[in-house]
Amino acid sequence: MMHGAEIIKELKAAILAIEWEITDEAMDNLTRAIESLQKRWAGKKPLLVCLQVLGTLGQYIKKSRERAHQDAINLLPVVFATLETVVTDDVMDNGRKIVLVRETVEKYNRLKTELAKPRKTVAREVFHSSVAERVREAAPAAPGKSPIRDILDQKEDQAVDGAFNAIFQEMVGDDRRGAPGQKAPAPVPPAMPSAAPQAGPDAKEVVLARVDDEEFPEADSLLDDFFSESGLDFSMAEVKAEPVMRAAEETVEVDLGRIEVKREDVAERGRPVSEVEEEEVSLVKLERIIHAMRAALGKSLLTDLAEEIASLRSQYPNHLSVLLFLEFIASLGRHLDEHGDVARDLSLNMLETFYDRLSHALFTMQPQKNLLASHLDTINDYVTWQALVAGELAEARTVAAPAPVQEMAEEMSAGMLAAVRGVVQREVAELRRELLQLIKQR
Amino acid sequence: MGFINVKKKEVQIKIVYYGPGRGGKTTNLDYINKKYKQRIKTEMVSIKTHGDRTLFFDFLPVDIGKIHGFDIKIQLYTVPGQVKYNATRKLVLKGVDGIVFVADLQRERRDSNIKSLEQMKENLLTHNKDAFKIPLVLQYNKIDLKDQGIPLLSVEEMEQDLNSELKVPYFVGSALTGDSVVETLKKIISMTLISFRKELQ
């Protein structure tokens, strides 16, 4: 007889694949896995309800693809986590399992209501680099409109945008500083990804459409002049030489615990290579706990979270980057444990954001500068979150309000601040070293 | 969506090099940057993983001169090719004015080319742009591998796979040796400027 985890293995793989990327193949796999389980579990209503929700979400995501509401994509693993608990948890009684399923269905119903509302049109806007700005701006929201909801709606883009801009500005800044008297001043880099902010207030947007049958002799002439061969001091050897860009070799290796870089797979740029295998990082349990918390936040999960963090800390005792993220995640966990009703959604989302950043930092093996940006974003977001929570506690006139904030501050000063200080000091030292090297080279 | 600043007499155009991972997008920009270094006068910004793959994007600003008194400022970007970075690709495509799709001629990369192009179309739709309307050029890259006996797709096969519906200009080349790199870039800038023409007159 198959074990519960074995039975849902295919479904789990399909869900994970969709989290990775929405493709036809992944969606078809999901449908197949659901159909197979529906037959197996005929008559088991709680299980069939979960499958039905997964199936409906899958169909919606398949139809909408990248335009699918982010909450629908987020809900998919949450529903699966519930199903997994119901199927694999031998200790939990049936009554509790049914409550768990009901809570999940309720989340699904809320999403349905949300989806039924007209989607707001997001105007082109200047990017804000931190959650802090969003929170401050969203604070005086109209009645009935949740500022937190607005923040979370744009969570994904924001995380990437913030990192983009920070890294981009920093790197271009370095380039400009590093070329005294040699280059003409570099143009002010555009805020990624839109050129709009740099175009200035007098700029007008022009919708460009392909024109196949026209010519523009002035443009062609300009291009011929600019790209002419005459006067070029250039040889192919120069192109084939090692690029002066900030490539991997110029960055500082980060202690990545179990990860091993497969240097032998790194081929010359553009040459045929075998596919590089993705590295395994053991954050699976942490991820599952955090996802499950979204489905049903409870004492046992918070205990699991604390235990898993302790376990990861012991696995990566010298990995300051991991420790830093874990400190923040642990702090959010403690808040949810003590004041789970205050800023619950924001805290859960922050938890997921911090986990994503930790996972991304480990998975992509980011160069030092990117890690620094990610750390600074995280610190900034945490400080903002803390201020928001303190405000909400004060507003609610909770008697215990000062205590948790104070406690958190004390916790920060002990473990977290040590980790922050260590990471920042190390990264600043590395950045200085890189900068000096660049200046020397030029 | 290009930007024209009549007061400053300036036009900003964003060109994105899109395509499957390890197809040669960054190498295209690298070649342009090296060859026209003295004219470009600015540095290329590139952010890599430890495997020398583009993590976020490459960026190369190029001021090509004036048309009708307007400074033409071209911003060249690449997207990360790895499958997992679709959110980044979508983001880089925001505000794009013209696209160079760099496809890999290697036979074993056939599926990757097709999938990447399909994904590009979908990603453009998220920004309300249509691959059939935006200035677009295809580059069939790595023709130099022919001499090494590596199985390559024919131009006809590439056209059938990628360009049978789009029917946009294409170039067969090698970003590594520079074959067709400049021609590709000139073509996409030219196509973009043509659609800007009325605004400049």
Coordinates of C-alpha atoms in Angstrom, one line a residue, chain A residues 60-280:
Chain A
Y60 CA -7.7 30.0 -14.1
I61 CA -3.9 30.3 -14.1
K62 CA -3.6 28.4 -17.4
K63 CA -6.1 30.7 -19.0
S64 CA -4.6 33.9 -17.6
R65 CA -1.0 32.9 -17.6
E66 CA 1.3 35.8 -16.5
R67 CA -1.8 38.0 -16.2
A68 CA -3.2 35.7 -13.5
H69 CA -3.8 37.4 -10.2
Q70 CA -0.7 36.9 -8.0
D71 CA -2.9 35.7 -5.1
A72 CA -4.2 32.9 -7.3
I73 CA -0.7 31.7 -7.9
N74 CA 0.1 32.1 -4.2
L75 CA -3.0 30.2 -3.2
L76 CA -2.1 27.1 -5.3
P77 CA 0.7 25.9 -2.9
V78 CA -1.3 26.9 0.1
V79 CA -4.2 24.6 -1.0
F80 CA -1.7 21.9 -1.7
A81 CA -0.1 22.3 1.7
T82 CA -3.5 21.8 3.3
L83 CA -4.1 18.7 1.2
E84 CA -0.7 17.4 2.0
T85 CA -1.3 17.9 5.7
V86 CA -4.7 16.1 5.5
V87 CA -3.2 13.2 3.6
T88 CA 0.1 12.8 5.4
D89 CA -0.5 13.9 9.0
D90 CA -1.4 10.8 11.0
V91 CA -1.5 12.6 14.3
M92 CA -4.1 15.3 13.4
D93 CA -7.7 14.2 14.1
N94 CA -10.3 14.3 11.3
G95 CA -12.2 17.2 12.9
R96 CA -9.2 19.4 12.8
K97 CA -8.5 18.3 9.2
I98 CA -12.0 19.4 8.1
V99 CA -11.5 22.8 9.8
L100 CA -8.2 23.1 7.9
V101 CA -9.9 22.4 4.6
R102 CA -12.8 24.8 5.4
E103 CA -10.3 27.6 6.1
T104 CA -8.6 26.9 2.8
V105 CA -11.9 26.9 0.9
E106 CA -12.7 30.2 2.6
K107 CA -9.5 31.7 1.3
Y108 CA -10.4 30.5 -2.1
N109 CA -13.8 32.0 -1.9
R110 CA -12.3 35.3 -0.8
L111 CA -10.0 35.2 -3.8
K112 CA -13.0 34.5 -6.1
T113 CA -14.7 37.6 -4.7
E114 CA -11.5 39.6 -5.3
L115 CA -11.2 38.4 -8.8
A116 CA -14.8 39.2 -9.5
K117 CA -14.1 42.9 -8.8
P118 CA -12.8 45.0 -11.7
R119 CA -9.0 45.0 -11.8
K120 CA -7.6 48.4 -11.1
T121 CA -5.6 50.0 -13.9
V122 CA -2.1 50.7 -12.7
A123 CA -0.8 53.9 -14.1
R124 CA 2.7 54.3 -15.2
E125 CA 4.5 55.5 -12.2
V126 CA 7.9 56.4 -10.9
F127 CA 9.4 53.6 -9.0
H128 CA 9.8 53.7 -5.3
S129 CA 12.7 51.8 -4.1
S130 CA 11.4 50.6 -0.8
V131 CA 8.4 49.2 0.9
A132 CA 8.8 52.1 3.4
E133 CA 7.7 54.6 0.8
R134 CA 4.7 52.5 -0.1
V135 CA 3.7 52.2 3.4
R136 CA 4.0 55.9 4.1
E137 CA 2.1 56.9 1.0
A138 CA -0.6 54.3 1.4
A139 CA -1.2 55.2 5.0
P140 CA -4.1 57.7 4.5
A141 CA -6.0 55.3 2.3
A142 CA -9.6 55.7 1.5
P143 CA -12.1 54.0 3.7
G144 CA -12.5 50.4 2.7
K145 CA -9.3 50.3 0.8
S146 CA -6.5 48.5 2.4
P147 CA -3.1 50.1 2.0
I148 CA -1.5 46.9 2.9
R149 CA -3.5 45.2 0.1
D150 CA -2.1 47.7 -2.4
I151 CA 1.4 47.1 -1.2
L152 CA 1.0 43.4 -1.5
D153 CA -0.6 43.6 -4.9
Q154 CA 2.6 44.9 -6.2
K155 CA 4.9 42.9 -4.0
E156 CA 6.6 40.9 -6.6
D157 CA 7.5 43.7 -9.0
Q158 CA 8.5 45.9 -6.2
A159 CA 11.0 43.4 -4.9
V160 CA 12.7 43.1 -8.2
D161 CA 12.4 46.8 -9.0
G162 CA 14.0 47.8 -5.8
A163 CA 16.9 45.5 -6.3
F164 CA 17.2 46.5 -9.9
N165 CA 17.4 50.2 -9.2
A166 CA 19.7 49.8 -6.2
I167 CA 22.1 47.6 -8.0
F168 CA 21.9 49.5 -11.3
Q169 CA 22.5 52.9 -9.7
E170 CA 25.3 51.6 -7.6
M171 CA 27.1 49.9 -10.5
V172 CA 26.8 52.8 -12.9
G173 CA 27.9 55.0 -10.1
D174 CA 31.0 52.9 -9.7
D175 CA 31.7 53.0 -13.4
R176 CA 31.4 56.7 -13.5
R177 CA 33.7 57.3 -10.5
G178 CA 36.2 54.8 -11.8
A179 CA 36.9 56.6 -15.1
P180 CA 38.3 60.0 -14.2
G181 CA 39.4 62.1 -17.2
Q182 CA 39.1 59.2 -19.5
K183 CA 35.5 59.2 -20.5
A184 CA 33.0 61.8 -21.3
P185 CA 30.4 62.0 -18.5
A186 CA 28.1 59.0 -18.6
P187 CA 24.5 59.9 -19.1
V188 CA 22.4 59.6 -16.0
P189 CA 21.2 56.0 -16.0
P190 CA 17.5 55.5 -16.4
A191 CA 15.6 54.1 -13.5
M192 CA 14.9 50.5 -14.5
P193 CA 13.0 49.4 -16.3
S194 CA 11.2 52.5 -17.7
A195 CA 13.0 55.4 -19.3
A196 CA 10.0 57.6 -18.3
P197 CA 11.5 59.2 -15.2
Q198 CA 14.7 60.1 -17.0
A199 CA 12.9 61.5 -20.0
G200 CA 11.9 64.5 -17.8
P201 CA 8.6 66.3 -17.3
D202 CA 8.7 67.8 -20.8
A203 CA 8.9 64.4 -22.4
K204 CA 6.1 63.0 -24.4
E205 CA 5.5 59.3 -24.8
V206 CA 5.3 58.1 -28.4
V207 CA 3.6 54.8 -29.2
L208 CA 5.9 53.1 -31.7
A209 CA 4.4 50.8 -34.3
R210 CA 6.2 48.7 -36.9
V211 CA 6.3 50.4 -40.3
D212 CA 7.4 48.0 -43.0
D213 CA 7.2 50.0 -46.2
E214 CA 8.9 53.2 -45.4
E215 CA 12.4 54.5 -45.4
F216 CA 14.0 57.2 -43.3
P217 CA 17.1 58.2 -45.2
E218 CA 18.3 60.7 -42.5
A219 CA 18.2 57.9 -39.9
D220 CA 20.0 55.5 -42.2
S221 CA 22.7 58.0 -42.9
L222 CA 23.2 58.8 -39.2
L223 CA 23.5 55.0 -38.5
D224 CA 25.9 54.5 -41.4
D225 CA 28.1 57.3 -40.0
F226 CA 28.0 56.1 -36.4
F227 CA 28.7 52.5 -37.3
S228 CA 31.2 53.2 -40.1
E229 CA 34.4 51.2 -40.0
S230 CA 36.6 54.2 -40.6
G231 CA 38.6 55.5 -37.7
L232 CA 38.1 52.5 -35.6
D233 CA 41.0 51.2 -33.6
F234 CA 39.7 47.7 -33.2
S235 CA 40.6 44.1 -33.7
M236 CA 38.9 40.9 -33.1
A237 CA 41.4 39.9 -30.6
E238 CA 40.1 42.7 -28.4
V239 CA 36.6 41.3 -28.5
K240 CA 37.7 37.8 -27.7
A241 CA 39.8 39.0 -24.8
E242 CA 38.4 38.7 -21.3
P243 CA 35.7 41.3 -20.9
V244 CA 36.3 44.2 -18.6
M245 CA 32.8 43.9 -17.3
R246 CA 32.1 42.8 -13.8
A247 CA 32.1 39.1 -14.4
A248 CA 32.0 36.3 -12.0
E249 CA 35.7 36.2 -11.6
E250 CA 35.9 39.7 -10.3
T251 CA 33.3 39.2 -7.6
V252 CA 34.0 37.8 -4.2
E253 CA 33.0 34.3 -3.4
V254 CA 30.4 34.1 -0.7
D255 CA 30.5 31.2 1.6
L256 CA 27.4 29.3 0.4
G257 CA 27.5 26.4 2.7
R258 CA 26.7 23.2 0.8
I259 CA 26.6 24.9 -2.6
E260 CA 29.4 24.0 -4.9
V261 CA 30.0 25.9 -8.1
K262 CA 30.4 23.7 -11.1
R263 CA 33.2 25.6 -12.7
E264 CA 33.8 22.9 -15.3
D265 CA 30.4 23.7 -16.8
V266 CA 31.2 27.4 -17.2
A267 CA 31.9 27.6 -20.9
E268 CA 33.0 30.5 -23.0
R269 CA 30.1 32.9 -23.4
G270 CA 27.9 31.9 -26.3
R271 CA 29.5 28.5 -26.9
P272 CA 27.6 25.2 -26.7
V273 CA 27.5 23.8 -23.3
S274 CA 25.7 21.2 -21.4
E275 CA 22.9 22.5 -19.3
V276 CA 24.1 23.5 -15.8
E277 CA 22.4 21.5 -13.1
E278 CA 20.7 23.7 -10.5
E279 CA 22.1 23.5 -7.0
E280 CA 20.0 22.0 -4.2

